[in-house]
Amino acid sequence: MTALTDNEQVEQANTTFYEAMERGDLDSLSGLWLESTGDEISCVHPGWPVLTGRGDVLRSYALIMANTEYIQFFLTDVTVSVSADTALVTCTENILSGGPAEESGELGPLVGQLVVATNVFRRTPEGWKLWAHHGSPVLTETDDEPDDETAA
Amino acid sequence: MTALTDNEQVEQANTTFYEAMERGDLDSLSGLWLESTGDEISCVHPGWPVLTGRGDVLRSYALIMANTEYIQFFLTDVTVSVSADTALVTCTENILSGGPAEESGELGPLVGQLVVATNVFRRTPEGWKLWAHHGSPVLTETDDEPDDETAA
């Protein structure tokens, strides 16, 4: 069995992060974030202000998961850059999601969303852990999704 | 003269980055970004896709500066976290900006904008340099700017 390179380990940690979101697995997700010991984690969901510290960040995920019946991430343009014990990942999150329908037990309409993310990881004895996540909506034109909006 | 702490140096580098934008000083701005040697820089402007590498990133700033007659950043909620040779900064950019008016020589209407940013710096012999910048519009309600929009 060949050991994974740093870049491969980081890409795996990044994939695991999105898989925990897809499963709505808050426990697993909590374990992927850095345990703060002075260095606070930070998180920006698309359109949200900055959240700092494990308390606020994990509560936000609990809230999002409670309002998300279904979510799937198709990651594209994944780039990984590692420097010593820090890694920078950028990727495009092609998201398909749906909230609970008005009628209980049914799934609401599915919505597609294009989000770009910058994820910063730190190397720890327990593997690469998230230090920061910043996701934002893409409003510019792309080949996939023609749109009248343009960024300034 | 007391030497600055790491946190103070990083906060200073972060301020210098926004001051270069305010002056429309592309040369100075270029010098604040990490010189890529394998590790590519990345940049996300509000609503934009990810830009990777000095070429694309610096061209985007040239484009933005060409279309911006006036821009001022009031930074709030600045948090700095340093780990070895990497630093993570989050801040709120309270932006006041204006493009060129239709009539040459005049300034177009000023627009206020609320953006949050995650900036990642690396320590180099020439000081702290930007490795990544991610800015995104805030669409949720805040105390300062009541708004009907809410993020999902």
Coordinates of C-alpha atoms in Angstrom, one line a residue:
Chain A
M1 CA 0.0 0.0 0.0
T2 CA 1.5 3.3 -1.1
A3 CA 1.3 6.2 1.4
L4 CA -0.7 9.2 0.1
T5 CA 1.1 12.4 -0.7
D6 CA 0.3 15.5 1.2
N7 CA -1.8 16.8 -1.7
E8 CA -3.7 13.5 -1.9
Q9 CA -4.4 13.6 1.8
V10 CA -5.7 17.1 1.7
E11 CA -7.9 16.4 -1.3
Q12 CA -9.3 13.4 0.6
A13 CA -10.0 15.6 3.7
N14 CA -11.7 18.1 1.4
T15 CA -13.9 15.4 -0.2
T16 CA -14.7 14.0 3.3
F17 CA -15.9 17.4 4.4
Y18 CA -18.5 17.6 1.5
E19 CA -19.6 13.9 2.1
A20 CA -20.3 14.7 5.7
M21 CA -22.5 17.5 4.5
E22 CA -24.3 15.3 2.0
R23 CA -25.1 12.7 4.8
G24 CA -26.1 15.5 7.2
D25 CA -23.7 14.0 9.6
L26 CA -23.0 16.8 12.1
D27 CA -20.8 14.6 14.4
S28 CA -18.5 13.6 11.6
L29 CA -18.4 17.2 10.3
S30 CA -17.5 18.5 13.8
G31 CA -14.5 16.1 13.8
L32 CA -13.2 17.6 10.6
W33 CA -12.8 21.1 12.0
L34 CA -9.7 22.1 13.9
E35 CA -10.0 22.0 17.7
S36 CA -9.4 25.6 18.7
T37 CA -6.5 26.2 21.0
G38 CA -6.2 29.9 20.5
D39 CA -6.5 29.7 16.8
E40 CA -10.1 30.2 16.0
I41 CA -11.8 28.6 13.1
S42 CA -13.8 30.7 10.7
C43 CA -16.6 30.0 8.3
V44 CA -18.5 31.9 5.6
H45 CA -21.6 30.3 4.1
P46 CA -22.8 31.9 0.7
G47 CA -24.3 35.3 1.5
W48 CA -23.6 35.0 5.2
P49 CA -21.4 37.2 7.5
V50 CA -18.2 35.6 9.0
L51 CA -18.8 33.1 11.8
T52 CA -15.8 32.6 14.2
G53 CA -15.2 29.8 16.7
R54 CA -16.5 26.2 16.9
G55 CA -19.7 27.2 18.8
D56 CA -21.0 29.5 16.1
V57 CA -19.7 27.5 13.2
L58 CA -21.1 24.1 14.3
R59 CA -24.5 25.7 15.2
S60 CA -24.7 27.1 11.7
Y61 CA -24.2 23.7 10.2
A62 CA -26.9 22.2 12.6
L63 CA -29.3 24.9 11.3
I64 CA -28.5 24.3 7.6
M65 CA -28.8 20.6 8.0
A66 CA -32.2 21.0 9.8
N67 CA -33.4 23.0 6.8
T68 CA -31.9 20.8 4.1
E69 CA -33.7 17.6 3.2
Y70 CA -31.3 16.7 0.3
I71 CA -28.0 18.1 -0.8
Q72 CA -25.4 16.8 -3.2
F73 CA -22.0 18.4 -4.2
F74 CA -20.4 17.9 -7.5
L75 CA -16.9 19.3 -7.0
T76 CA -15.0 20.7 -10.0
D77 CA -11.8 22.8 -10.5
V78 CA -10.3 21.4 -7.3
T79 CA -6.8 22.8 -6.7
V80 CA -4.7 22.0 -3.8
S81 CA -1.6 23.9 -2.6
V82 CA 0.4 22.7 0.5
S83 CA 3.0 24.7 2.3
A84 CA 4.5 23.0 5.4
D85 CA 1.6 22.3 7.8
T86 CA -1.0 24.4 6.0
A87 CA -3.0 23.6 2.8
L88 CA -5.1 25.8 0.6
V89 CA -7.9 24.2 -1.5
T90 CA -10.1 26.1 -3.9
C91 CA -13.0 24.3 -5.7
T92 CA -16.3 24.9 -7.4
E93 CA -19.3 23.4 -5.6
N94 CA -22.0 22.5 -8.1
I95 CA -24.8 22.0 -5.6
L96 CA -28.2 20.3 -6.0
S97 CA -30.3 20.7 -2.9
G98 CA -33.9 20.6 -1.7
G99 CA -35.6 21.6 1.6
P100 CA -38.5 19.9 3.3
A101 CA -41.8 20.3 1.4
E102 CA -44.9 21.9 2.9
E103 CA -46.4 18.4 3.2
S104 CA -44.4 16.4 5.7
G105 CA -42.6 13.4 4.3
E106 CA -42.1 15.0 0.9
L107 CA -39.1 16.6 -0.7
G108 CA -39.4 20.3 -1.8
P109 CA -38.3 21.3 -5.3
L110 CA -34.6 20.7 -6.1
V111 CA -32.5 23.8 -6.6
G112 CA -29.2 24.1 -8.5
Q113 CA -26.6 26.5 -7.2
L114 CA -23.0 27.4 -8.2
V115 CA -20.7 28.2 -5.3
V116 CA -16.9 28.7 -5.2
A117 CA -15.0 27.8 -2.0
T118 CA -11.7 28.5 -0.4
N119 CA -10.9 25.9 2.2
V120 CA -7.8 26.2 4.5
F121 CA -6.6 23.0 6.3
R122 CA -4.0 22.5 9.0
R123 CA -1.9 19.4 9.5
T124 CA -2.6 17.8 13.0
P125 CA -1.6 14.4 14.6
E126 CA -5.2 13.3 13.7
G127 CA -4.9 14.4 10.0
W128 CA -5.7 17.5 8.1
K129 CA -8.4 19.6 9.8
L130 CA -10.4 22.6 8.5
W131 CA -9.1 26.0 9.8
A132 CA -11.4 28.1 7.5
H133 CA -14.1 27.7 4.9
H134 CA -15.4 30.5 2.7
G135 CA -18.2 29.8 0.2
S136 CA -19.7 32.4 -2.1
P137 CA -22.3 32.4 -5.0
V138 CA -21.0 32.8 -8.5
L139 CA -22.9 35.6 -10.2
T140 CA -20.8 36.1 -13.3
E141 CA -21.5 34.4 -16.6
T142 CA -20.2 30.9 -17.1
D143 CA -20.4 28.5 -20.1
D144 CA -22.7 26.3 -18.1
E145 CA -25.2 28.8 -16.8
P146 CA -25.8 31.8 -19.0
D147 CA -26.9 34.7 -16.8
D148 CA -27.6 38.3 -17.3
E149 CA -25.9 39.4 -14.1
T150 CA -22.3 40.5 -14.2
A151 CA -20.0 41.4 -11.3
A152 CA -18.6 44.9 -11.1
Chain B
M1 CA 11.2 51.1 19.0
T2 CA 9.4 47.9 19.8
A3 CA 9.3 45.1 17.2
L4 CA 5.8 44.3 16.0
T5 CA 4.3 40.9 17.0
D6 CA 3.3 38.5 14.3
N7 CA -0.3 39.4 14.6
E8 CA 0.5 43.1 14.3
Q9 CA 2.6 42.5 11.2
V10 CA -0.2 40.5 9.6
E11 CA -2.8 43.1 10.4
Q12 CA -0.5 45.8 8.9
A13 CA -0.1 43.7 5.7
N14 CA -3.8 43.3 5.5
T15 CA -4.4 47.1 5.9
T16 CA -1.7 47.8 3.3
F17 CA -3.5 45.5 0.8
Y18 CA -6.7 47.6 1.1
E19 CA -4.8 50.9 1.0
A20 CA -3.2 49.8 -2.3
M21 CA -6.7 49.1 -3.7
E22 CA -7.9 52.6 -2.5
R23 CA -5.0 54.3 -4.3
G24 CA -5.5 52.1 -7.4
D25 CA -1.9 51.2 -7.1
L26 CA -1.5 48.0 -9.1
D27 CA 2.3 47.9 -8.7
S28 CA 2.1 48.1 -5.0
L29 CA -0.7 45.5 -5.0
S30 CA 1.3 43.1 -7.1
G31 CA 4.1 43.3 -4.6
L32 CA 1.8 42.2 -1.8
W33 CA 0.9 38.9 -3.4
L34 CA 3.1 35.8 -3.0
E35 CA 5.5 35.2 -5.8
S36 CA 4.4 31.7 -7.1
T37 CA 7.0 29.0 -6.9
G38 CA 4.7 26.0 -7.3
D39 CA 2.2 27.3 -4.8
E40 CA -0.4 29.2 -6.9
I41 CA -2.2 32.2 -5.4
S42 CA -6.0 32.3 -5.6
C43 CA -8.5 35.1 -5.5
V44 CA -12.3 35.3 -5.5
H45 CA -13.9 38.7 -6.0
P46 CA -17.5 39.1 -4.8
G47 CA -19.7 37.1 -7.2
W48 CA -16.8 35.9 -9.3
P49 CA -15.5 32.4 -9.9
V50 CA -12.0 31.4 -8.6
L51 CA -9.0 33.0 -10.2
T52 CA -5.7 31.1 -9.9
G53 CA -2.1 32.2 -10.5
R54 CA -0.5 35.7 -10.7
G55 CA -1.5 36.3 -14.3
D56 CA -5.2 36.0 -13.9
V57 CA -5.3 37.5 -10.4
L58 CA -3.4 40.7 -11.3
R59 CA -5.3 41.1 -14.6
S60 CA -8.5 41.1 -12.6
Y61 CA -7.3 43.9 -10.4
A62 CA -6.2 45.9 -13.4
L63 CA -9.7 45.5 -14.8
I64 CA -11.4 46.4 -11.5
M65 CA -9.2 49.5 -11.1
A66 CA -9.9 50.6 -14.6
N67 CA -13.6 50.6 -13.8
T68 CA -13.4 52.1 -10.4
E69 CA -13.1 55.9 -10.1
Y70 CA -13.3 55.9 -6.3
I71 CA -13.2 53.2 -3.6
Q72 CA -12.8 53.3 0.1
F73 CA -12.7 50.4 2.6
F74 CA -13.8 50.7 6.2
L75 CA -12.6 47.5 7.8
T76 CA -14.5 46.1 10.8
D77 CA -14.4 42.8 12.7
V78 CA -10.8 42.2 11.8
T79 CA -9.6 38.9 13.3
V80 CA -6.0 37.6 12.9
S81 CA -4.9 34.0 13.6
V82 CA -1.2 33.1 13.1
S83 CA 0.1 29.5 12.9
A84 CA 3.9 29.2 12.2
D85 CA 4.4 30.8 8.8
T86 CA 0.7 31.1 7.8
A87 CA -1.8 33.6 8.9
L88 CA -5.6 33.7 8.5
V89 CA -7.4 37.1 8.5
T90 CA -11.2 37.5 8.3
C91 CA -12.7 41.0 8.1
T92 CA -15.8 42.9 7.0
E93 CA -15.2 45.3 4.1
N94 CA -17.6 48.2 4.4
I95 CA -17.1 49.5 0.9
L96 CA -18.0 52.9 -0.6
S97 CA -17.2 53.1 -4.3
G98 CA -18.1 54.8 -7.5
G99 CA -17.4 54.2 -11.2
P100 CA -16.7 56.8 -13.9
A101 CA -19.7 58.9 -14.8
E102 CA -21.1 59.0 -18.3
E103 CA -19.7 62.5 -18.7
S104 CA -15.9 62.3 -18.6
G105 CA -14.2 63.9 -15.7
E106 CA -17.1 63.3 -13.3
L107 CA -17.6 60.7 -10.7
G108 CA -20.6 58.3 -11.0
P109 CA -23.0 57.7 -8.1
L110 CA -21.4 56.3 -4.9
V111 CA -22.5 52.8 -3.9
G112 CA -22.2 51.2 -0.5
Q113 CA -21.5 47.5 -0.3
L114 CA -21.0 45.0 2.5
V115 CA -18.5 42.3 1.8
V116 CA -16.8 39.7 4.0
A117 CA -13.3 38.5 3.3
T118 CA -11.0 35.6 4.2
N119 CA -7.4 36.5 3.5
V120 CA -4.5 34.0 3.9
F121 CA -1.0 35.3 4.3
R122 CA 2.4 33.5 4.2
R123 CA 5.6 34.6 5.9
T124 CA 8.4 35.4 3.5
P125 CA 11.8 37.1 3.8
E126 CA 10.1 40.2 2.4
G127 CA 7.3 40.1 4.9
W128 CA 3.8 38.6 5.0
K129 CA 2.4 38.1 1.4
L130 CA -1.1 37.2 0.3
W131 CA -1.6 33.5 -0.7
A132 CA -5.4 33.7 -1.1
H133 CA -8.2 36.3 -0.9
H134 CA -11.9 35.4 -0.9
G135 CA -14.5 38.2 -0.8
S136 CA -18.3 37.7 -0.9
P137 CA -21.4 39.8 -0.6
V138 CA -23.3 39.7 2.7
L139 CA -27.0 39.0 2.0
T140 CA -28.2 38.2 5.5
E141 CA -29.8 40.7 7.8
T142 CA -27.4 42.7 9.9
D143 CA -28.0 45.2 12.6
D144 CA -26.5 47.9 10.4
E145 CA -28.4 47.2 7.2
P146 CA -31.9 45.8 7.5
D147 CA -32.6 43.8 4.4
D148 CA -35.4 41.5 3.3
E149 CA -33.1 38.9 1.9
T150 CA -32.0 35.9 4.0
A151 CA -29.6 33.2 3.1
A152 CA -30.8 29.6 2.9

